[in-house]
Short mmCIF file of C-alpha atoms and ligand atoms in Angstrom, two decimals:
data_model
loop_
_atom_site.label_atom_id
_atom_site.label_comp_id
_atom_site.label_asym_id
_atom_site.label_seq_id
_atom_site.Cartn_x
_atom_site.Cartn_y
_atom_site.Cartn_z
CA MET A 1 0.33 -20.33 -64.70
CA THR A 2 1.69 -22.64 -62.04
CA PRO A 3 4.42 -21.56 -59.61
CA ARG A 4 7.92 -22.14 -60.87
CA ILE A 5 10.32 -23.76 -58.49
CA LEU A 6 14.02 -23.36 -58.99
CA ASP A 7 16.01 -26.56 -59.17
CA PRO A 8 17.87 -27.01 -55.84
CA SER A 9 20.12 -29.66 -57.43
CA ASN A 10 21.46 -27.08 -59.85
CA PRO A 11 24.67 -25.69 -58.27
CA SER A 12 24.06 -22.22 -59.69
CA SER A 13 20.84 -22.02 -57.71
CA LYS A 14 22.63 -22.65 -54.38
CA GLU A 15 23.19 -18.93 -53.92
CA GLN A 16 19.81 -18.18 -55.36
CA LYS A 17 17.60 -16.23 -52.95
CA THR A 18 14.44 -16.69 -54.99
CA PHE A 19 13.16 -20.11 -53.99
CA ALA A 20 10.11 -19.97 -56.28
CA ILE A 21 8.13 -17.54 -58.36
CA PHE A 22 4.35 -17.26 -58.16
CA ASP A 23 2.72 -15.14 -60.84
CA GLY A 24 -0.92 -16.05 -60.19
CA CYS A 25 -2.48 -19.44 -60.42
CA GLU A 26 -5.88 -20.98 -60.91
CA SER A 27 -5.16 -23.89 -58.62
CA PHE A 28 -4.98 -22.76 -55.00
CA SER A 29 -2.92 -25.72 -53.87
CA GLY A 30 0.18 -24.38 -55.62
CA LEU A 31 1.12 -21.47 -53.40
CA SER A 32 0.27 -23.20 -50.15
CA LYS A 33 2.43 -26.19 -51.05
CA HIS A 34 5.36 -23.99 -52.01
CA CYS A 35 5.16 -22.05 -48.74
CA PHE A 36 5.54 -25.30 -46.81
CA MET A 37 8.41 -26.34 -49.10
CA LEU A 38 10.16 -23.02 -48.48
CA LEU A 39 9.72 -23.41 -44.73
CA SER A 40 11.10 -26.91 -44.76
CA GLU A 41 14.14 -25.81 -46.81
CA GLN A 42 14.75 -22.81 -44.53
CA ARG A 43 14.53 -24.93 -41.38
CA GLU A 44 17.34 -27.05 -42.83
CA SER A 45 19.57 -24.26 -44.09
CA TRP A 46 18.99 -21.47 -41.54
CA GLN A 47 20.05 -22.25 -37.97
CA GLU A 48 18.33 -19.25 -36.36
CA LEU A 49 15.00 -20.26 -37.89
CA LYS A 50 15.50 -23.88 -36.87
CA ASP A 51 16.21 -22.77 -33.27
CA ALA A 52 13.18 -20.47 -33.25
CA TYR A 53 10.89 -23.33 -34.28
CA GLU A 54 12.51 -25.64 -31.70
CA ALA A 55 11.87 -22.98 -29.03
CA LEU A 56 8.26 -22.73 -30.17
CA LYS A 57 7.75 -26.33 -29.03
CA THR A 58 8.39 -25.23 -25.43
CA VAL A 59 5.87 -22.37 -25.49
CA LYS A 60 3.39 -22.67 -22.62
CA THR A 61 -0.30 -22.01 -23.26
CA ARG A 62 -3.42 -21.79 -21.15
CA LYS A 63 -7.02 -20.99 -21.91
CA ILE A 64 -8.66 -18.05 -20.19
CA PRO A 65 -12.43 -18.47 -20.33
CA LEU A 66 -14.17 -15.11 -20.17
CA LYS A 67 -17.82 -14.17 -19.93
CA ASP A 68 -18.37 -13.63 -23.65
CA PHE A 69 -15.34 -15.13 -25.36
CA SER A 70 -12.18 -17.04 -24.65
CA ILE A 71 -8.54 -16.26 -25.07
CA LEU A 72 -5.53 -18.51 -25.41
CA LEU A 73 -2.64 -17.11 -23.42
CA TYR A 74 0.85 -17.88 -24.75
CA PHE A 75 4.12 -17.54 -22.88
CA ASN A 76 6.76 -17.06 -25.58
CA PRO A 77 10.06 -15.46 -24.46
CA GLY A 78 11.14 -15.33 -28.13
CA ARG A 79 8.65 -12.49 -28.66
CA LEU A 80 10.27 -10.09 -26.15
CA ILE A 81 11.93 -7.94 -28.84
CA SER A 82 8.76 -7.64 -30.91
CA ALA A 83 6.48 -7.07 -27.91
CA THR A 84 8.58 -4.24 -26.52
CA ALA A 85 9.81 -2.74 -29.81
CA ALA A 86 9.78 1.03 -29.95
CA VAL A 87 7.37 1.95 -32.73
CA GLY A 88 7.45 5.76 -32.52
CA LYS A 89 8.14 7.65 -35.76
CA LYS A 90 11.65 8.65 -34.68
CA ASP A 91 12.53 5.14 -33.46
CA ILE A 92 11.43 3.68 -36.79
CA GLN A 93 13.37 6.25 -38.82
CA GLU A 94 16.54 5.56 -36.87
CA ARG A 95 16.64 1.78 -37.18
CA PRO A 96 17.56 -0.19 -40.30
CA CYS A 97 14.42 -1.64 -41.88
CA PHE A 98 14.51 -5.40 -41.33
CA LEU A 99 12.17 -6.07 -44.27
CA CYS A 100 14.29 -4.33 -46.91
CA GLN A 101 16.18 -6.85 -49.04
CA HIS A 102 19.66 -5.59 -48.14
CA ASN A 103 18.94 -6.09 -44.42
CA LEU A 104 17.46 -9.60 -44.63
CA PRO A 105 19.52 -12.34 -42.97
CA PRO A 106 21.94 -13.91 -45.49
CA GLU A 107 20.22 -17.30 -45.14
CA GLN A 108 16.78 -15.93 -46.00
CA LYS A 109 15.12 -17.07 -49.23
CA TRP A 110 11.69 -16.19 -50.57
CA ILE A 111 8.89 -16.87 -52.97
CA LEU A 112 8.48 -13.92 -55.32
CA TYR A 113 4.73 -13.29 -55.20
CA ARG A 114 2.94 -11.62 -58.12
CA LYS A 115 6.15 -9.68 -58.97
CA GLU A 116 5.68 -7.22 -56.08
CA TYR A 117 6.00 -9.14 -52.81
CA ARG A 118 8.33 -11.61 -51.14
CA ILE A 119 6.92 -14.45 -49.06
CA LEU A 120 9.41 -14.93 -46.22
CA CYS A 121 9.65 -17.29 -43.25
CA ASN A 122 9.21 -15.15 -40.12
CA PRO A 123 12.37 -15.72 -38.04
CA ARG A 124 10.40 -15.05 -34.81
CA PRO A 125 7.32 -17.19 -35.32
CA VAL A 126 4.32 -16.78 -33.02
CA LEU A 127 2.78 -20.04 -34.20
CA GLN A 128 3.83 -22.92 -36.44
CA SER A 129 4.41 -22.05 -40.14
CA HIS A 130 4.41 -18.27 -39.75
CA PHE A 131 5.10 -16.29 -42.93
CA THR A 132 5.62 -12.58 -43.62
CA ILE A 133 4.69 -11.26 -47.04
CA SER A 134 6.54 -8.01 -47.62
CA HIS A 135 6.55 -5.60 -50.56
CA VAL A 136 9.74 -5.60 -52.63
CA GLU A 137 9.97 -1.82 -52.12
CA HIS A 138 10.29 0.13 -48.89
CA ARG A 139 6.87 1.83 -48.70
CA PRO A 140 4.56 2.56 -45.77
CA GLN A 141 2.10 0.13 -44.26
CA ALA A 142 -1.29 1.26 -45.60
CA ILE A 143 -4.19 -1.06 -46.44
CA PRO A 144 -6.42 1.00 -48.79
CA ASP A 145 -4.01 0.69 -51.73
CA CYS A 146 -3.26 -2.97 -51.27
CA PHE A 147 -6.56 -4.48 -50.17
CA ASP A 148 -6.77 -6.15 -53.61
CA THR A 149 -3.46 -7.91 -52.89
CA PHE A 150 -4.77 -8.97 -49.48
CA LEU A 151 -7.76 -10.64 -51.21
CA ASN A 152 -5.50 -12.24 -53.84
CA LEU A 153 -3.24 -13.61 -51.16
CA MET A 154 -6.20 -15.12 -49.32
CA SER A 155 -7.49 -16.89 -52.44
CA ASP A 156 -4.02 -17.88 -53.71
CA LEU A 157 -3.19 -19.53 -50.37
CA GLY A 158 -6.68 -21.08 -50.32
CA PRO A 159 -8.64 -22.72 -47.51
CA GLY A 160 -6.69 -23.64 -44.41
CA TRP A 161 -4.91 -20.28 -44.12
CA ILE A 162 -5.46 -17.07 -42.22
CA THR A 163 -4.03 -13.93 -43.81
CA LEU A 164 -3.24 -11.04 -41.47
CA TYR A 165 -2.68 -7.29 -41.57
CA ASN A 166 -1.57 -5.00 -38.75
CA GLY A 167 -2.26 -1.28 -39.07
CA PRO A 168 0.80 0.98 -38.89
CA ARG A 169 -0.17 2.28 -35.43
CA CYS A 170 -1.63 -0.85 -33.87
CA GLY A 171 0.70 -3.80 -34.11
CA ALA A 172 2.83 -3.57 -37.25
CA SER A 173 6.45 -4.12 -36.24
CA ALA A 174 7.55 -2.41 -39.49
CA PRO A 175 5.01 0.41 -40.01
CA ASP A 176 7.34 1.86 -42.64
CA HIS A 177 7.44 -1.26 -44.82
CA LEU A 178 4.25 -2.71 -46.31
CA HIS A 179 3.68 -6.31 -45.23
CA PHE A 180 1.10 -8.98 -44.40
CA GLN A 181 1.40 -12.23 -42.49
CA ALA A 182 -0.02 -15.69 -43.10
CA LEU A 183 -0.47 -18.76 -40.91
CA PRO A 184 -2.31 -22.06 -41.21
CA THR A 185 -5.76 -22.03 -39.56
CA GLY A 186 -6.62 -24.03 -36.46
CA HIS A 187 -4.94 -21.93 -33.77
CA MET A 188 -7.02 -18.80 -33.36
CA PRO A 189 -10.12 -18.71 -31.11
CA VAL A 190 -11.79 -16.23 -33.51
CA GLU A 191 -12.14 -19.09 -36.00
CA GLN A 192 -14.68 -20.81 -33.73
CA GLU A 193 -16.40 -17.52 -32.92
CA LEU A 194 -16.99 -16.87 -36.62
CA ASN A 195 -18.98 -20.09 -36.83
CA LYS A 196 -21.49 -18.90 -34.22
CA ASP A 197 -24.18 -17.05 -36.20
CA LYS A 198 -25.78 -15.61 -33.06
CA LYS A 199 -22.58 -13.75 -32.26
CA PHE A 200 -22.81 -11.59 -35.40
CA LEU A 201 -25.45 -9.07 -36.46
CA LEU A 202 -26.06 -8.20 -40.11
CA VAL A 203 -25.88 -4.39 -40.21
CA ALA A 204 -25.54 -3.48 -43.88
CA ARG A 205 -25.38 -4.73 -47.47
CA ILE A 206 -22.89 -2.80 -49.56
CA ALA A 207 -22.45 -3.66 -53.26
CA GLY A 208 -23.92 -7.09 -52.53
CA ILE A 209 -21.50 -7.71 -49.67
CA SER A 210 -22.91 -8.61 -46.23
CA VAL A 211 -21.50 -6.55 -43.38
CA TYR A 212 -21.77 -7.88 -39.82
CA ILE A 213 -20.63 -6.64 -36.42
CA ALA A 214 -19.74 -8.80 -33.44
CA ASN A 215 -22.23 -9.11 -30.62
CA ASP A 216 -20.67 -9.55 -27.15
CA LEU A 217 -17.32 -11.00 -28.11
CA GLY A 218 -15.25 -8.83 -25.79
CA ARG A 219 -13.84 -6.66 -28.58
CA GLU A 220 -15.38 -5.02 -31.64
CA MET A 221 -15.30 -6.66 -35.06
CA VAL A 222 -16.66 -5.77 -38.49
CA VAL A 223 -16.98 -8.74 -40.83
CA LEU A 224 -17.33 -8.59 -44.62
CA LYS A 225 -18.45 -11.66 -46.49
CA GLY A 226 -18.75 -12.08 -50.23
CA ASP A 227 -17.58 -13.86 -53.35
CA ASP A 228 -16.77 -10.99 -55.70
CA PRO A 229 -13.42 -9.20 -55.22
CA THR A 230 -14.51 -5.95 -56.93
CA SER A 231 -17.56 -5.69 -54.66
CA LEU A 232 -15.45 -6.55 -51.60
CA ILE A 233 -13.02 -3.75 -52.46
CA GLU A 234 -15.93 -1.31 -52.77
CA ALA A 235 -17.51 -2.47 -49.48
CA PHE A 236 -14.17 -2.34 -47.68
CA SER A 237 -13.61 1.21 -48.88
CA ARG A 238 -17.07 2.26 -47.60
CA VAL A 239 -16.48 0.61 -44.22
CA PHE A 240 -13.06 2.21 -43.97
CA ASP A 241 -14.43 5.68 -44.79
CA ALA A 242 -17.25 5.17 -42.28
CA LEU A 243 -14.69 4.34 -39.56
CA LYS A 244 -12.64 7.40 -40.49
CA GLY A 245 -15.75 9.57 -40.23
CA ALA A 246 -16.76 8.14 -36.86
CA ILE A 247 -13.24 8.49 -35.41
CA GLN A 248 -12.82 11.87 -37.11
CA THR A 249 -9.43 11.21 -38.65
CA ASP A 250 -7.90 11.62 -42.09
CA ASP A 251 -5.27 9.01 -41.28
CA GLU A 252 -5.75 5.27 -41.63
CA PRO A 253 -8.05 4.30 -38.75
CA MET A 254 -6.37 1.84 -36.36
CA VAL A 255 -7.40 -1.63 -37.55
CA ASN A 256 -6.12 -5.16 -37.54
CA ILE A 257 -7.47 -7.45 -40.25
CA ALA A 258 -7.76 -11.23 -40.53
CA GLY A 259 -8.91 -12.91 -43.75
CA PHE A 260 -10.15 -16.40 -44.59
CA TYR A 261 -11.00 -17.92 -47.97
CA ASP A 262 -13.15 -20.99 -48.43
CA LYS A 263 -15.64 -22.31 -51.01
CA ARG A 264 -14.80 -19.43 -53.37
CA SER A 265 -15.85 -16.91 -50.75
CA TRP A 266 -13.85 -14.31 -48.81
CA LEU A 267 -14.38 -13.54 -45.12
CA VAL A 268 -12.61 -10.41 -43.92
CA VAL A 269 -12.60 -9.56 -40.20
CA LEU A 270 -11.67 -6.02 -39.14
CA PHE A 271 -10.78 -5.32 -35.52
CA PRO A 272 -11.15 -1.53 -35.08
CA ARG A 273 -8.90 -0.19 -32.35
CA GLN A 274 -8.53 2.89 -30.21
CA LYS A 275 -5.18 2.09 -28.63
CA HIS A 276 -2.14 0.01 -29.52
CA ARG A 277 -0.85 -0.95 -26.07
CA PRO A 278 -2.84 -0.95 -22.83
CA ASP A 279 -1.87 1.38 -19.96
CA VAL A 280 -0.42 -1.53 -17.92
CA PHE A 281 2.25 -1.94 -20.60
CA TYR A 282 3.72 1.47 -19.67
CA LYS A 283 3.67 1.00 -15.87
CA GLU A 284 6.95 0.70 -14.02
CA GLY A 285 8.04 -2.16 -11.78
CA ASP A 286 5.66 -4.94 -10.75
CA GLY A 287 2.61 -3.23 -12.20
CA ARG A 288 3.91 -3.62 -15.74
CA ILE A 289 2.32 -6.30 -17.92
CA ILE A 290 4.03 -6.94 -21.23
CA VAL A 291 1.38 -7.54 -23.85
CA SER A 292 1.35 -5.65 -27.13
CA PRO A 293 -1.88 -6.46 -28.94
CA GLY A 294 -1.74 -6.83 -32.72
CA VAL A 295 -3.87 -8.91 -35.03
CA VAL A 296 -2.84 -12.25 -33.48
CA GLU A 297 -4.02 -11.02 -30.08
CA MET A 298 -7.27 -9.57 -31.45
CA ALA A 299 -7.90 -12.98 -33.09
CA GLY A 300 -7.70 -14.51 -29.61
CA VAL A 301 -4.06 -15.51 -29.00
CA LEU A 302 -2.62 -13.25 -26.30
CA VAL A 303 1.17 -13.51 -26.29
CA THR A 304 3.36 -12.47 -23.39
CA PRO A 305 7.14 -12.88 -23.33
CA MET A 306 7.15 -12.81 -19.48
CA GLU A 307 6.51 -15.92 -17.40
CA THR A 308 5.27 -13.84 -14.43
CA ASP A 309 2.64 -12.21 -16.64
CA PHE A 310 1.67 -15.59 -18.06
CA GLU A 311 1.03 -16.83 -14.54
CA ARG A 312 -0.75 -13.82 -13.11
CA LEU A 313 -2.97 -12.65 -15.99
CA ASP A 314 -6.55 -13.38 -14.93
CA ALA A 315 -9.91 -13.15 -16.66
CA ALA A 316 -10.76 -9.67 -15.35
CA THR A 317 -7.41 -8.17 -16.44
CA VAL A 318 -7.55 -9.82 -19.87
CA GLU A 319 -11.13 -8.67 -20.39
CA SER A 320 -10.25 -5.10 -19.48
CA ILE A 321 -7.16 -5.09 -21.75
CA TYR A 322 -9.32 -6.13 -24.72
CA ARG A 323 -11.96 -3.48 -23.90
CA GLU A 324 -9.29 -0.83 -23.54
CA VAL A 325 -7.54 -1.41 -26.88
CA SER A 326 -10.67 -2.11 -28.94
CA LEU A 327 -12.69 0.74 -30.46
CA ASP A 328 -15.50 1.94 -28.21
CA ASN A 329 -18.82 0.35 -29.16
CA SER A 330 -20.65 3.69 -29.40
CA ILE A 331 -18.12 4.92 -32.00
CA LEU A 332 -18.57 1.75 -34.02
CA VAL A 333 -22.34 2.21 -33.90
CA ASN A 334 -21.82 5.69 -35.40
CA ALA A 335 -19.60 4.19 -38.08
CA VAL A 336 -22.31 1.67 -38.96
CA GLU A 337 -24.76 4.57 -39.42
CA ASN A 338 -22.24 6.15 -41.83
CA MET A 339 -22.02 2.94 -43.87
CA ARG A 340 -25.70 2.79 -44.76
ZN1 ZN B 401 12.03 -1.51 -45.68
#
C-alpha cells in the first residue's frame, strides 16, 4: 500500500491535521518523500517553525578534533529550553505533555504512521529536516516494547535517514510520552566512524546477528548489524538484558540509540550511558557548562545554547564530558560476557 496524501486543494482538508497516512509500504521512497512534503507545507503554514528553521541557518559550528574521535560543536540558542529542561519525575508530572494531541500547536499537522504514531515536524530543530515520531497515546518512553517499530521506521524511511531514540533518563525531553526522532544522514560524525572497520570489534553472534563494540572512540557503543528483523529483535533483547545484568538494574538501562538502514540491512548503534548530564552542568556561576547529552550528542554533534560555552569548550573538557556520561568500559566488558 502506498501512502495516501490528502488533497490540499480540497477546502474541507484545510482544517485537516492529518497530512498523509502511511500504513506500510514496499517502496521505501514513499515515506521519505512525504516527510519532506510535510516539512515544506509546515514551513509555509506555521510561522514558529519557519522562524526556527531560519534561525538554524545562523547556528555556529566548529570541529573539535580529539585523540580518538572528533566532535562537531554547535552553538544553537534555540535549544536553551530543551537543554535545561527539568526532567525529574515530579517536574514531568506537573507540566502539560507537549506530545499529546490536545497540546500540539494549532498549526501542527502530521503523517499518521502505521496507525499508532504521528510523524511531526520538530518545532525546535537541532539540524535540518528534524522530525519527531510520537505515539498517538500518552505512554512512557520504553524501547523493549517498540523496538520492532524502530526497525520498521528505519526501513520505511530507507537509506539516507538516521532514526533516533533517547532513553527516558538520558536525553528524552518527554520521558512520559513514547517517541523517536528522524533526520537525514550526512551531519553526524558517527556516520564516518561506522565506516572504519578497525574501530569496531566483533564480540558476539546472536541469532545470526553480528554484535560489535567500539574500540577507542571516546564513548562506548554496541553495534548490531543484520538483515532479519526477527533476529535483530532477539539480539537486541539479549544485549539489553546483558546490559541490565551488568549494571544491576531492573529498569531500562540508560541508552541512546541511532539506526541506519541501507541495502536491505539494519545497523543499530546503542550508546550505553551512566549519567545524563555531566557534573559541570550543575555548577553555579562561571563554572557551569550547558550541555545536555542525548543521542544527537552521543552521535557526535555536541549542542550548547550558550555562546560562551561554544567558545571555551576545548578538547580536554569535551573528552572528559563524553567519558563521564558514557558507561564505564569495564561494565560494558561484563555485559559482553553476559551476551555470549
Ligand atoms: Zn503525552
